[in-house]
Amino acid sequence: MAARVPDTHPIAGGVLDAVDVGIIVVDSSRRIVLWNEWMERVTGTAANAALGRTIADVFSGLKTDRLVQSVSEALDFGNSGFLSHTLHPALLPLCGSDGRPLLHNIRVKPLARADGPCCVVQIDDITGMIRREAVLRDRQNARYQAVVDSALDAIVTTDESGVIQWMNTAAERQFGVTPEDAVGQGIGLLLANPDAWPSGPAHDRAARHITQTSGRRKDGTLFHLEAAASRWTGNGCGFVTGILRDITERRLAAEALERVNAELAELNRNLERKVAERTRETEEALKKLFASQKMDAVGQLTGGLAHDFNNLLAAILSNLDLLRKRLPDDPKFRRLLDGAIHGAERGASLTGRLLAFARRQELKPKAVDVSELLDGMTELLQRSLGASVEIRTDVAPGLPAVHIDSNQVELALLNLAVNARDAMPFGGALVISAVADTFVDAVPAADLARGDYVRISVTDTGVGMDETILAKAREPFFTTKGPGKGTGLGLSMVQGLAIQSGGALRIRSKAGEGTTVDLWLPKSDAEAQPETTIARRAAPSRRHFSVLLVDDDALVRMGTVDMLEDLGHTVTEAGSAAEALTILQAGAQVDVVITDQAMPGMRGTELASQLRDKYPALPVVLATGYAELPNGEGPGLPRLSKPFRQEDIAAILDRMPPRDDATAKVIALRRNG
Amino acid sequence: MQLSDIERDAVAEIANIAIGRAADSLRKIVGHEILMSVPSVDVMTREKAAAALAKPGTRTFIAVSQSFQGPFSGRALLIFPEASSLALVRAILGREMSLEDVADIEDEALAETGNIILNSFVATMANVFKRALTMSLPSVMRGDSRQLFEAPAVADDLVLLLYINFEISQKEIRGYLALVMDLPSLETLRALVNDFLASLSAEDQEHGGTRS
């Protein structure tokens, strides 16, 4: 290689010292033959101290012999060498003017000279360049850095094989790892499932990829992550950059929302169910209310009708009784008369039942032993039901006494038994059981109050009732029996009795499975008394009273007067309570007052009450078809149940106190008046 | 022009010796093992060489280039797919660096690495053929495979292409070592290879043994 600038050039010497690079020239014996001023400056070694020595000698203790090797290769083989600061962090111990280490690259070139080969070592100070580059890069990157470092989401870049190349501040925060820890590691360091990361051969993967996966923190804990990753190419290399968003809260919120929605849906379903239930209950209640109102209306109507019919029947019967006495004893007359009396009696029985259904019948409740009652009925029942029905009674021991009118309850049970028989056309079993029931909270029937009861159940093995029939079973005049076979008053009458007695009735039945009628009767506060036989028919009265008869119904009054006079009594009539009082005040001689209860103006009980005040010793008999006396009204008053017969009047007057006392009292009254 | 099998084997052998030395130098610099091997050698036109390099997904390359002068002259190139170069630099440095840092030093680090390998290769040839060859300083160039083999070149330049495998820290990186020469230079090289082969067989006869 021929030198283009001859060594003898006039200014050649000054140039080597003027250039801003280090120049060392080494001859073929490896000795330094040139050491320029730049070298003096950065090494602090003067040229005359370096010349003649080897590089290894001047820079003793070098970490690498790469420079020495390069010089040898240049001299021996003519190789040119390039030594980069990138591979050799500190090639030579050089210092800049600021006292800081000088970054430098070295070039080694062979140089053929006439006096033999030598080697030029050129040292370039690249400190300024690298710093400038760094500043430039920092400036260029400043906005980008600001963006990625202020990002809330982690941003991570890997190469194609999933090795982490770079991460932002949020990634450090999110995963708890430093870039020093992470760079060079697989993406599996950050993701529980590295397959979620779209690394690998480009054709295997979509360019963009959004997925939900689990992130792994440095401490090993996992969290929900949404990774949006895309591939890109830079410097011919494939990379994957992903934005990794912590969606734990979002997931939790979504889950919470789902839960709340589910709960809400459940609540809605419950609400709908409750509304449906409530609607059904309301409908049921309305239906019951309607039924009960209907029953009440029918009851009132029936009661009122029955009352009026009762009065008419009373008049008819009393007149027929008298007629029987007065007519000649002709069998023809008697037959006609008996027919009329029989018809009137049946009418009286029917009105009695109607009154029972309307809860207006005259009840005479007392403490009754159910066991005895049922024992006493067995024979009657067996006779009534016939041989095809087997009757069993099942009475719990030690039942308390019940407060009922035993005659009416017997009738009711008989009624139920007959119904049961009719439901068992081919025979069967009838079970009458009795147990004690106490209701503290819930009651089995709507019209039952809490308390102590005896439940009498009448169960048959008959055809039973379907729901439609069951719903109507208690309505008056409803009957499943053929025309003329039943009045349709049986069950409604029993129900009326049960309620009027302070109990309740329940019917349980299914078509084909028989029927059970439960009858709850209230426990009596008193002990049951053995049935005392009272002579119903007293001997014809030998005493004769002066009777004041009060009744607003002239027809009834007339009949009653006839019966009383027929018994030998003297009768004064009054069409109202007021009239009766006037008569008494006028000083009429009266031994006993018989008054109707239901009258316009003053009722019988009110009249009795006034009489008790004014004439305490004057006996009063109340004639009534109603049991519905207001509470506390007319207690202890002897009663005549309408329609009454002559025997009834005779019996009640026979029980009156002796006449003398009565007279004395009336006299005393007079003294007062 | 084609090399015979034995000529190709000889060149590959020389290349293996050279890169063995280069690997040793690199190991001293970076402090860890770098394995390199040359599995095959071929002579082809520049166009064919460019086509041989171009693979799907590998369009751009980075090369360290040094020209050599002596009995035969031309350019020696160490070529990598651009996609592998960062990995190579990282592997050579043996330390994890951020993307920017690697990119910053990529050219210089490659320049020195290439310089070591190319120097070693040419110096080994000079040594084997007992001829002096001077090498210029390395320069780094980027481009597609065609651009690498173009300027400065004359129309009938041929390429002696050597495949070269690097294995660093369990990573395999495929590269190429290319000598771009005109036909007279290549003929000279071929003659030197044959002289070398002849000297070997003479040596064998002299020593009465076989070369291992």
PDB file of N, CA, C and O in Angstrom, chain A residues 66 73 77-88 105 107-109 126 129 137 141 145 157 165-166 183-184 232 235-237 239, chain B residues 29 60 66 82-83 86 90 92-93 95-101 103-105 108-109 111-113 115-116 119 123 133-138:
ATOM      1  N   ARG A  66      -6.834  -8.636  23.486  1.00  0.00           N
ATOM      2  CA  ARG A  66      -7.390  -8.502  22.144  1.00  0.00           C
ATOM      3  C   ARG A  66      -6.616  -7.465  21.315  1.00  0.00           C
ATOM      4  O   ARG A  66      -6.345  -7.667  20.136  1.00  0.00           O
ATOM      5  N   GLU A  73      -1.812  -9.805  14.594  1.00  0.00           N
ATOM      6  CA  GLU A  73      -2.424 -10.265  13.349  1.00  0.00           C
ATOM      7  C   GLU A  73      -2.175  -9.286  12.206  1.00  0.00           C
ATOM      8  O   GLU A  73      -1.969  -9.689  11.059  1.00  0.00           O
ATOM      9  N   PHE A  77      -0.315 -11.114   9.605  1.00  0.00           N
ATOM     10  CA  PHE A  77      -1.159 -11.574   8.495  1.00  0.00           C
ATOM     11  C   PHE A  77      -1.689 -10.439   7.638  1.00  0.00           C
ATOM     12  O   PHE A  77      -2.365 -10.679   6.659  1.00  0.00           O
ATOM     13  N   GLY A  78      -1.455  -9.200   8.042  1.00  0.00           N
ATOM     14  CA  GLY A  78      -2.010  -8.072   7.282  1.00  0.00           C
ATOM     15  C   GLY A  78      -3.483  -7.844   7.584  1.00  0.00           C
ATOM     16  O   GLY A  78      -4.202  -7.191   6.834  1.00  0.00           O
ATOM     17  N   ASN A  79      -4.000  -8.443   8.701  1.00  0.00           N
ATOM     18  CA  ASN A  79      -5.416  -8.257   9.067  1.00  0.00           C
ATOM     19  C   ASN A  79      -5.655  -6.865   9.616  1.00  0.00           C
ATOM     20  O   ASN A  79      -4.790  -6.289  10.273  1.00  0.00           O
ATOM     21  N   SER A  80      -6.847  -6.340   9.349  1.00  0.00           N
ATOM     22  CA  SER A  80      -7.268  -5.119  10.018  1.00  0.00           C
ATOM     23  C   SER A  80      -8.225  -5.515  11.133  1.00  0.00           C
ATOM     24  O   SER A  80      -9.080  -6.373  10.936  1.00  0.00           O
ATOM     25  N   GLY A  81      -8.088  -4.867  12.271  1.00  0.00           N
ATOM     26  CA  GLY A  81      -8.945  -5.250  13.410  1.00  0.00           C
ATOM     27  C   GLY A  81      -9.832  -4.112  13.875  1.00  0.00           C
ATOM     28  O   GLY A  81      -9.463  -2.946  13.796  1.00  0.00           O
ATOM     29  N   PHE A  82     -10.995  -4.500  14.305  1.00  0.00           N
ATOM     30  CA  PHE A  82     -11.899  -3.501  14.872  1.00  0.00           C
ATOM     31  C   PHE A  82     -12.266  -3.958  16.281  1.00  0.00           C
ATOM     32  O   PHE A  82     -12.715  -5.076  16.485  1.00  0.00           O
ATOM     33  N   LEU A  83     -12.026  -3.092  17.259  1.00  0.00           N
ATOM     34  CA  LEU A  83     -12.317  -3.419  18.650  1.00  0.00           C
ATOM     35  C   LEU A  83     -13.382  -2.430  19.139  1.00  0.00           C
ATOM     36  O   LEU A  83     -13.142  -1.223  19.135  1.00  0.00           O
ATOM     37  N   SER A  84     -14.501  -3.012  19.492  1.00  0.00           N
ATOM     38  CA  SER A  84     -15.623  -2.143  19.865  1.00  0.00           C
ATOM     39  C   SER A  84     -15.771  -2.056  21.377  1.00  0.00           C
ATOM     40  O   SER A  84     -15.580  -3.045  22.091  1.00  0.00           O
ATOM     41  N   HIS A  85     -16.143  -0.875  21.835  1.00  0.00           N
ATOM     42  CA  HIS A  85     -16.400  -0.720  23.280  1.00  0.00           C
ATOM     43  C   HIS A  85     -17.589  -1.595  23.696  1.00  0.00           C
ATOM     44  O   HIS A  85     -17.747  -1.910  24.862  1.00  0.00           O
ATOM     45  N   THR A  86     -18.406  -2.001  22.686  1.00  0.00           N
ATOM     46  CA  THR A  86     -19.583  -2.788  23.059  1.00  0.00           C
ATOM     47  C   THR A  86     -19.186  -4.174  23.560  1.00  0.00           C
ATOM     48  O   THR A  86     -19.832  -4.721  24.438  1.00  0.00           O
ATOM     49  N   LEU A  87     -18.145  -4.721  22.978  1.00  0.00           N
ATOM     50  CA  LEU A  87     -17.690  -6.039  23.439  1.00  0.00           C
ATOM     51  C   LEU A  87     -16.627  -5.918  24.523  1.00  0.00           C
ATOM     52  O   LEU A  87     -16.378  -6.868  25.252  1.00  0.00           O
ATOM     53  N   HIS A  88     -16.009  -4.736  24.598  1.00  0.00           N
ATOM     54  CA  HIS A  88     -14.948  -4.548  25.599  1.00  0.00           C
ATOM     55  C   HIS A  88     -15.262  -3.288  26.371  1.00  0.00           C
ATOM     56  O   HIS A  88     -14.896  -2.188  25.942  1.00  0.00           O
ATOM     57  N   ASN A 105     -13.508   3.224  20.664  1.00  0.00           N
ATOM     58  CA  ASN A 105     -13.303   2.084  19.771  1.00  0.00           C
ATOM     59  C   ASN A 105     -11.874   2.155  19.244  1.00  0.00           C
ATOM     60  O   ASN A 105     -11.280   3.231  19.183  1.00  0.00           O
ATOM     61  N   ARG A 107      -9.228   0.857  16.126  1.00  0.00           N
ATOM     62  CA  ARG A 107      -9.012   0.229  14.827  1.00  0.00           C
ATOM     63  C   ARG A 107      -7.513  -0.067  14.666  1.00  0.00           C
ATOM     64  O   ARG A 107      -6.678   0.767  15.015  1.00  0.00           O
ATOM     65  N   VAL A 108      -7.259  -1.240  14.200  1.00  0.00           N
ATOM     66  CA  VAL A 108      -5.860  -1.655  14.016  1.00  0.00           C
ATOM     67  C   VAL A 108      -5.666  -1.953  12.532  1.00  0.00           C
ATOM     68  O   VAL A 108      -6.418  -2.758  11.968  1.00  0.00           O
ATOM     69  N   LYS A 109      -4.701  -1.285  11.925  1.00  0.00           N
ATOM     70  CA  LYS A 109      -4.474  -1.518  10.496  1.00  0.00           C
ATOM     71  C   LYS A 109      -2.995  -1.788  10.218  1.00  0.00           C
ATOM     72  O   LYS A 109      -2.126  -1.117  10.775  1.00  0.00           O
ATOM     73  N   ILE A 126     -15.545   7.984  21.481  1.00  0.00           N
ATOM     74  CA  ILE A 126     -16.963   7.959  21.081  1.00  0.00           C
ATOM     75  C   ILE A 126     -17.871   8.345  22.244  1.00  0.00           C
ATOM     76  O   ILE A 126     -19.083   8.186  22.185  1.00  0.00           O
ATOM     77  N   MET A 129     -20.317  10.982  21.230  1.00  0.00           N
ATOM     78  CA  MET A 129     -21.294  10.456  20.295  1.00  0.00           C
ATOM     79  C   MET A 129     -22.342   9.608  21.028  1.00  0.00           C
ATOM     80  O   MET A 129     -23.543   9.729  20.800  1.00  0.00           O
ATOM     81  N   ARG A 137     -31.950   9.928  21.814  1.00  0.00           N
ATOM     82  CA  ARG A 137     -32.922   8.849  21.959  1.00  0.00           C
ATOM     83  C   ARG A 137     -33.898   9.166  23.078  1.00  0.00           C
ATOM     84  O   ARG A 137     -35.104   8.976  22.940  1.00  0.00           O
ATOM     85  N   ASN A 141     -37.681   9.591  22.638  1.00  0.00           N
ATOM     86  CA  ASN A 141     -38.516   8.616  23.346  1.00  0.00           C
ATOM     87  C   ASN A 141     -39.331   9.231  24.465  1.00  0.00           C
ATOM     88  O   ASN A 141     -40.137   8.551  25.070  1.00  0.00           O
ATOM     89  N   GLN A 145     -42.185   7.470  26.056  1.00  0.00           N
ATOM     90  CA  GLN A 145     -41.985   6.943  27.408  1.00  0.00           C
ATOM     91  C   GLN A 145     -43.075   7.440  28.346  1.00  0.00           C
ATOM     92  O   GLN A 145     -43.603   6.693  29.161  1.00  0.00           O
ATOM     93  N   THR A 157     -43.438  -6.273  25.923  1.00  0.00           N
ATOM     94  CA  THR A 157     -43.042  -6.703  24.583  1.00  0.00           C
ATOM     95  C   THR A 157     -42.151  -7.932  24.709  1.00  0.00           C
ATOM     96  O   THR A 157     -41.258  -7.976  25.557  1.00  0.00           O
ATOM     97  N   GLN A 165     -38.824  -8.648  26.313  1.00  0.00           N
ATOM     98  CA  GLN A 165     -37.806  -7.699  25.865  1.00  0.00           C
ATOM     99  C   GLN A 165     -37.905  -6.392  26.625  1.00  0.00           C
ATOM    100  O   GLN A 165     -36.918  -5.691  26.802  1.00  0.00           O
ATOM    101  N   TRP A 166     -39.119  -6.077  27.025  1.00  0.00           N
ATOM    102  CA  TRP A 166     -39.322  -4.748  27.569  1.00  0.00           C
ATOM    103  C   TRP A 166     -40.645  -4.725  28.322  1.00  0.00           C
ATOM    104  O   TRP A 166     -41.568  -5.466  27.997  1.00  0.00           O
ATOM    105  N   VAL A 183     -36.761  -9.096  31.871  1.00  0.00           N
ATOM    106  CA  VAL A 183     -36.239  -9.127  30.508  1.00  0.00           C
ATOM    107  C   VAL A 183     -35.350 -10.353  30.341  1.00  0.00           C
ATOM    108  O   VAL A 183     -34.504 -10.638  31.180  1.00  0.00           O
ATOM    109  N   GLY A 184     -35.605 -11.098  29.269  1.00  0.00           N
ATOM    110  CA  GLY A 184     -34.856 -12.329  29.028  1.00  0.00           C
ATOM    111  C   GLY A 184     -35.573 -13.561  29.507  1.00  0.00           C
ATOM    112  O   GLY A 184     -35.237 -14.673  29.140  1.00  0.00           O
ATOM    113  N   TRP A 232     -45.627  -7.379  15.696  1.00  0.00           N
ATOM    114  CA  TRP A 232     -45.061  -6.358  14.829  1.00  0.00           C
ATOM    115  C   TRP A 232     -43.633  -6.749  14.501  1.00  0.00           C
ATOM    116  O   TRP A 232     -43.066  -7.658  15.116  1.00  0.00           O
ATOM    117  N   ASN A 235     -36.555  -4.039  12.819  1.00  0.00           N
ATOM    118  CA  ASN A 235     -35.213  -4.509  12.513  1.00  0.00           C
ATOM    119  C   ASN A 235     -35.255  -5.933  11.983  1.00  0.00           C
ATOM    120  O   ASN A 235     -34.367  -6.725  12.246  1.00  0.00           O
ATOM    121  N   GLY A 236     -36.315  -6.260  11.286  1.00  0.00           N
ATOM    122  CA  GLY A 236     -36.412  -7.594  10.712  1.00  0.00           C
ATOM    123  C   GLY A 236     -36.773  -8.652  11.727  1.00  0.00           C
ATOM    124  O   GLY A 236     -36.841  -9.827  11.396  1.00  0.00           O
ATOM    125  N   CYS A 237     -36.985  -8.245  12.973  1.00  0.00           N
ATOM    126  CA  CYS A 237     -37.311  -9.230  13.992  1.00  0.00           C
ATOM    127  C   CYS A 237     -38.796  -9.133  14.334  1.00  0.00           C
ATOM    128  O   CYS A 237     -39.367  -8.054  14.334  1.00  0.00           O
ATOM    129  N   PHE A 239     -41.870  -9.243  16.882  1.00  0.00           N
ATOM    130  CA  PHE A 239     -42.121  -8.982  18.306  1.00  0.00           C
ATOM    131  C   PHE A 239     -43.608  -9.095  18.587  1.00  0.00           C
ATOM    132  O   PHE A 239     -44.428  -9.032  17.679  1.00  0.00           O
TER     133      PHE A 239
ATOM    134  N   ILE B  29     -13.300 -13.138  24.673  1.00  0.00           N
ATOM    135  CA  ILE B  29     -13.892 -11.804  24.821  1.00  0.00           C
ATOM    136  C   ILE B  29     -15.165 -11.854  25.672  1.00  0.00           C
ATOM    137  O   ILE B  29     -15.327 -11.099  26.629  1.00  0.00           O
ATOM    138  N   THR B  60     -34.630  -9.449   4.725  1.00  0.00           N
ATOM    139  CA  THR B  60     -33.521  -8.506   4.914  1.00  0.00           C
ATOM    140  C   THR B  60     -32.433  -9.147   5.764  1.00  0.00           C
ATOM    141  O   THR B  60     -32.696  -9.984   6.624  1.00  0.00           O
ATOM    142  N   GLN B  66     -15.670  -7.227   4.823  1.00  0.00           N
ATOM    143  CA  GLN B  66     -14.257  -6.783   4.786  1.00  0.00           C
ATOM    144  C   GLN B  66     -13.696  -7.178   3.416  1.00  0.00           C
ATOM    145  O   GLN B  66     -13.944  -8.293   2.943  1.00  0.00           O
ATOM    146  N   GLU B  82     -31.660 -10.505   9.312  1.00  0.00           N
ATOM    147  CA  GLU B  82     -31.771  -9.378  10.239  1.00  0.00           C
ATOM    148  C   GLU B  82     -32.486  -9.812  11.519  1.00  0.00           C
ATOM    149  O   GLU B  82     -32.168  -9.371  12.608  1.00  0.00           O
ATOM    150  N   ALA B  83     -33.465 -10.719  11.356  1.00  0.00           N
ATOM    151  CA  ALA B  83     -34.254 -11.159  12.513  1.00  0.00           C
ATOM    152  C   ALA B  83     -33.377 -11.872  13.538  1.00  0.00           C
ATOM    153  O   ALA B  83     -33.691 -11.880  14.730  1.00  0.00           O
ATOM    154  N   LEU B  86     -30.201  -9.535  16.377  1.00  0.00           N
ATOM    155  CA  LEU B  86     -30.303  -9.097  17.776  1.00  0.00           C
ATOM    156  C   LEU B  86     -30.086 -10.267  18.715  1.00  0.00           C
ATOM    157  O   LEU B  86     -29.388 -10.155  19.726  1.00  0.00           O
ATOM    158  N   ARG B  90     -27.225 -10.542  21.419  1.00  0.00           N
ATOM    159  CA  ARG B  90     -27.554 -10.853  22.804  1.00  0.00           C
ATOM    160  C   ARG B  90     -26.836 -12.113  23.261  1.00  0.00           C
ATOM    161  O   ARG B  90     -26.303 -12.182  24.358  1.00  0.00           O
ATOM    162  N   ILE B  92     -24.145 -13.369  22.062  1.00  0.00           N
ATOM    163  CA  ILE B  92     -22.700 -13.153  22.168  1.00  0.00           C
ATOM    164  C   ILE B  92     -22.374 -12.416  23.465  1.00  0.00           C
ATOM    165  O   ILE B  92     -21.467 -12.773  24.200  1.00  0.00           O
ATOM    166  N   LEU B  93     -23.184 -11.393  23.748  1.00  0.00           N
ATOM    167  CA  LEU B  93     -22.914 -10.603  24.956  1.00  0.00           C
ATOM    168  C   LEU B  93     -23.234 -11.405  26.217  1.00  0.00           C
ATOM    169  O   LEU B  93     -22.663 -11.153  27.267  1.00  0.00           O
ATOM    170  N   ARG B  95     -25.576 -11.296  28.115  1.00  0.00           N
ATOM    171  CA  ARG B  95     -26.329 -10.623  29.176  1.00  0.00           C
ATOM    172  C   ARG B  95     -27.600 -10.050  28.571  1.00  0.00           C
ATOM    173  O   ARG B  95     -27.642  -9.727  27.393  1.00  0.00           O
ATOM    174  N   GLU B  96     -28.612  -9.969  29.404  1.00  0.00           N
ATOM    175  CA  GLU B  96     -29.892  -9.491  28.897  1.00  0.00           C
ATOM    176  C   GLU B  96     -29.871  -7.977  28.854  1.00  0.00           C
ATOM    177  O   GLU B  96     -29.567  -7.313  29.835  1.00  0.00           O
ATOM    178  N   MET B  97     -30.152  -7.469  27.697  1.00  0.00           N
ATOM    179  CA  MET B  97     -30.181  -6.031  27.536  1.00  0.00           C
ATOM    180  C   MET B  97     -31.535  -5.655  26.976  1.00  0.00           C
ATOM    181  O   MET B  97     -32.191  -6.453  26.318  1.00  0.00           O
ATOM    182  N   SER B  98     -31.928  -4.424  27.241  1.00  0.00           N
ATOM    183  CA  SER B  98     -33.201  -3.976  26.701  1.00  0.00           C
ATOM    184  C   SER B  98     -33.066  -3.855  25.192  1.00  0.00           C
ATOM    185  O   SER B  98     -31.969  -3.797  24.649  1.00  0.00           O
ATOM    186  N   LEU B  99     -34.224  -3.835  24.556  1.00  0.00           N
ATOM    187  CA  LEU B  99     -34.275  -3.806  23.101  1.00  0.00           C
ATOM    188  C   LEU B  99     -33.475  -2.638  22.531  1.00  0.00           C
ATOM    189  O   LEU B  99     -32.694  -2.798  21.605  1.00  0.00           O
ATOM    190  N   GLU B 100     -33.686  -1.458  23.124  1.00  0.00           N
ATOM    191  CA  GLU B 100     -33.008  -0.276  22.613  1.00  0.00           C
ATOM    192  C   GLU B 100     -31.492  -0.404  22.764  1.00  0.00           C
ATOM    193  O   GLU B 100     -30.739  -0.053  21.868  1.00  0.00           O
ATOM    194  N   ASP B 101     -31.107  -0.921  23.929  1.00  0.00           N
ATOM    195  CA  ASP B 101     -29.672  -1.034  24.185  1.00  0.00           C
ATOM    196  C   ASP B 101     -29.019  -1.970  23.183  1.00  0.00           C
ATOM    197  O   ASP B 101     -27.947  -1.686  22.643  1.00  0.00           O
ATOM    198  N   ALA B 103     -30.157  -2.708  20.230  1.00  0.00           N
ATOM    199  CA  ALA B 103     -30.200  -2.079  18.910  1.00  0.00           C
ATOM    200  C   ALA B 103     -29.077  -1.056  18.765  1.00  0.00           C
ATOM    201  O   ALA B 103     -28.470  -0.932  17.703  1.00  0.00           O
ATOM    202  N   ASP B 104     -28.786  -0.340  19.854  1.00  0.00           N
ATOM    203  CA  ASP B 104     -27.739   0.679  19.821  1.00  0.00           C
ATOM    204  C   ASP B 104     -26.372   0.086  19.522  1.00  0.00           C
ATOM    205  O   ASP B 104     -25.576   0.663  18.789  1.00  0.00           O
ATOM    206  N   ILE B 105     -26.101  -1.020  20.122  1.00  0.00           N
ATOM    207  CA  ILE B 105     -24.739  -1.553  19.992  1.00  0.00           C
ATOM    208  C   ILE B 105     -24.660  -2.625  18.931  1.00  0.00           C
ATOM    209  O   ILE B 105     -23.592  -3.170  18.668  1.00  0.00           O
ATOM    210  N   GLU B 108     -22.032  -2.200  16.031  1.00  0.00           N
ATOM    211  CA  GLU B 108     -20.633  -2.261  16.471  1.00  0.00           C
ATOM    212  C   GLU B 108     -20.255  -3.642  16.949  1.00  0.00           C
ATOM    213  O   GLU B 108     -19.187  -4.169  16.617  1.00  0.00           O
ATOM    214  N   ALA B 109     -21.168  -4.242  17.726  1.00  0.00           N
ATOM    215  CA  ALA B 109     -20.866  -5.566  18.260  1.00  0.00           C
ATOM    216  C   ALA B 109     -20.749  -6.567  17.126  1.00  0.00           C
ATOM    217  O   ALA B 109     -19.861  -7.428  17.126  1.00  0.00           O
ATOM    218  N   ALA B 111     -19.972  -5.819  14.099  1.00  0.00           N
ATOM    219  CA  ALA B 111     -18.770  -5.485  13.331  1.00  0.00           C
ATOM    220  C   ALA B 111     -17.549  -6.183  13.926  1.00  0.00           C
ATOM    221  O   ALA B 111     -16.759  -6.797  13.208  1.00  0.00           O
ATOM    222  N   GLU B 112     -17.434  -6.132  15.242  1.00  0.00           N
ATOM    223  CA  GLU B 112     -16.251  -6.745  15.841  1.00  0.00           C
ATOM    224  C   GLU B 112     -16.323  -8.265  15.768  1.00  0.00           C
ATOM    225  O   GLU B 112     -15.333  -8.938  15.472  1.00  0.00           O
ATOM    226  N   THR B 113     -17.555  -8.810  16.013  1.00  0.00           N
ATOM    227  CA  THR B 113     -17.702 -10.258  15.933  1.00  0.00           C
ATOM    228  C   THR B 113     -17.370 -10.748  14.521  1.00  0.00           C
ATOM    229  O   THR B 113     -16.619 -11.705  14.324  1.00  0.00           O
ATOM    230  N   ASN B 115     -15.606  -9.192  12.362  1.00  0.00           N
ATOM    231  CA  ASN B 115     -14.190  -8.926  12.144  1.00  0.00           C
ATOM    232  C   ASN B 115     -13.334 -10.092  12.640  1.00  0.00           C
ATOM    233  O   ASN B 115     -12.420 -10.551  11.952  1.00  0.00           O
ATOM    234  N   ILE B 116     -13.695 -10.571  13.819  1.00  0.00           N
ATOM    235  CA  ILE B 116     -12.923 -11.677  14.402  1.00  0.00           C
ATOM    236  C   ILE B 116     -13.046 -12.923  13.525  1.00  0.00           C
ATOM    237  O   ILE B 116     -12.058 -13.593  13.205  1.00  0.00           O
ATOM    238  N   ASN B 119     -11.477 -12.204   9.900  1.00  0.00           N
ATOM    239  CA  ASN B 119     -10.011 -12.162  10.030  1.00  0.00           C
ATOM    240  C   ASN B 119      -9.453 -13.565  10.186  1.00  0.00           C
ATOM    241  O   ASN B 119      -8.467 -13.947   9.568  1.00  0.00           O
ATOM    242  N   ALA B 123      -7.075 -15.146   7.586  1.00  0.00           N
ATOM    243  CA  ALA B 123      -5.736 -15.400   8.116  1.00  0.00           C
ATOM    244  C   ALA B 123      -5.413 -16.889   8.050  1.00  0.00           C
ATOM    245  O   ALA B 123      -4.277 -17.280   7.750  1.00  0.00           O
ATOM    246  N   LEU B 133      -2.274 -12.068   2.785  1.00  0.00           N
ATOM    247  CA  LEU B 133      -3.538 -11.430   2.390  1.00  0.00           C
ATOM    248  C   LEU B 133      -3.780 -10.285   3.350  1.00  0.00           C
ATOM    249  O   LEU B 133      -3.667 -10.464   4.564  1.00  0.00           O
ATOM    250  N   THR B 134      -4.086  -9.089   2.844  1.00  0.00           N
ATOM    251  CA  THR B 134      -4.402  -7.990   3.762  1.00  0.00           C
ATOM    252  C   THR B 134      -5.919  -7.796   3.775  1.00  0.00           C
ATOM    253  O   THR B 134      -6.602  -7.992   2.783  1.00  0.00           O
ATOM    254  N   MET B 135      -6.379  -7.432   4.971  1.00  0.00           N
ATOM    255  CA  MET B 135      -7.826  -7.267   5.176  1.00  0.00           C
ATOM    256  C   MET B 135      -8.119  -5.827   5.530  1.00  0.00           C
ATOM    257  O   MET B 135      -7.407  -5.228   6.334  1.00  0.00           O
ATOM    258  N   SER B 136      -9.188  -5.295   4.972  1.00  0.00           N
ATOM    259  CA  SER B 136      -9.609  -3.936   5.326  1.00  0.00           C
ATOM    260  C   SER B 136     -10.366  -3.981   6.655  1.00  0.00           C
ATOM    261  O   SER B 136     -10.656  -5.063   7.178  1.00  0.00           O
ATOM    262  N   LEU B 137     -10.721  -2.818   7.151  1.00  0.00           N
ATOM    263  CA  LEU B 137     -11.551  -2.752   8.359  1.00  0.00           C
ATOM    264  C   LEU B 137     -12.969  -3.199   7.990  1.00  0.00           C
ATOM    265  O   LEU B 137     -13.389  -3.084   6.841  1.00  0.00           O
ATOM    266  N   PRO B 138     -13.677  -3.698   8.979  1.00  0.00           N
ATOM    267  CA  PRO B 138     -15.040  -4.176   8.672  1.00  0.00           C
ATOM    268  C   PRO B 138     -16.039  -3.031   8.523  1.00  0.00           C
ATOM    269  O   PRO B 138     -15.888  -1.989   9.135  1.00  0.00           O
TER     270      PRO B 138
END
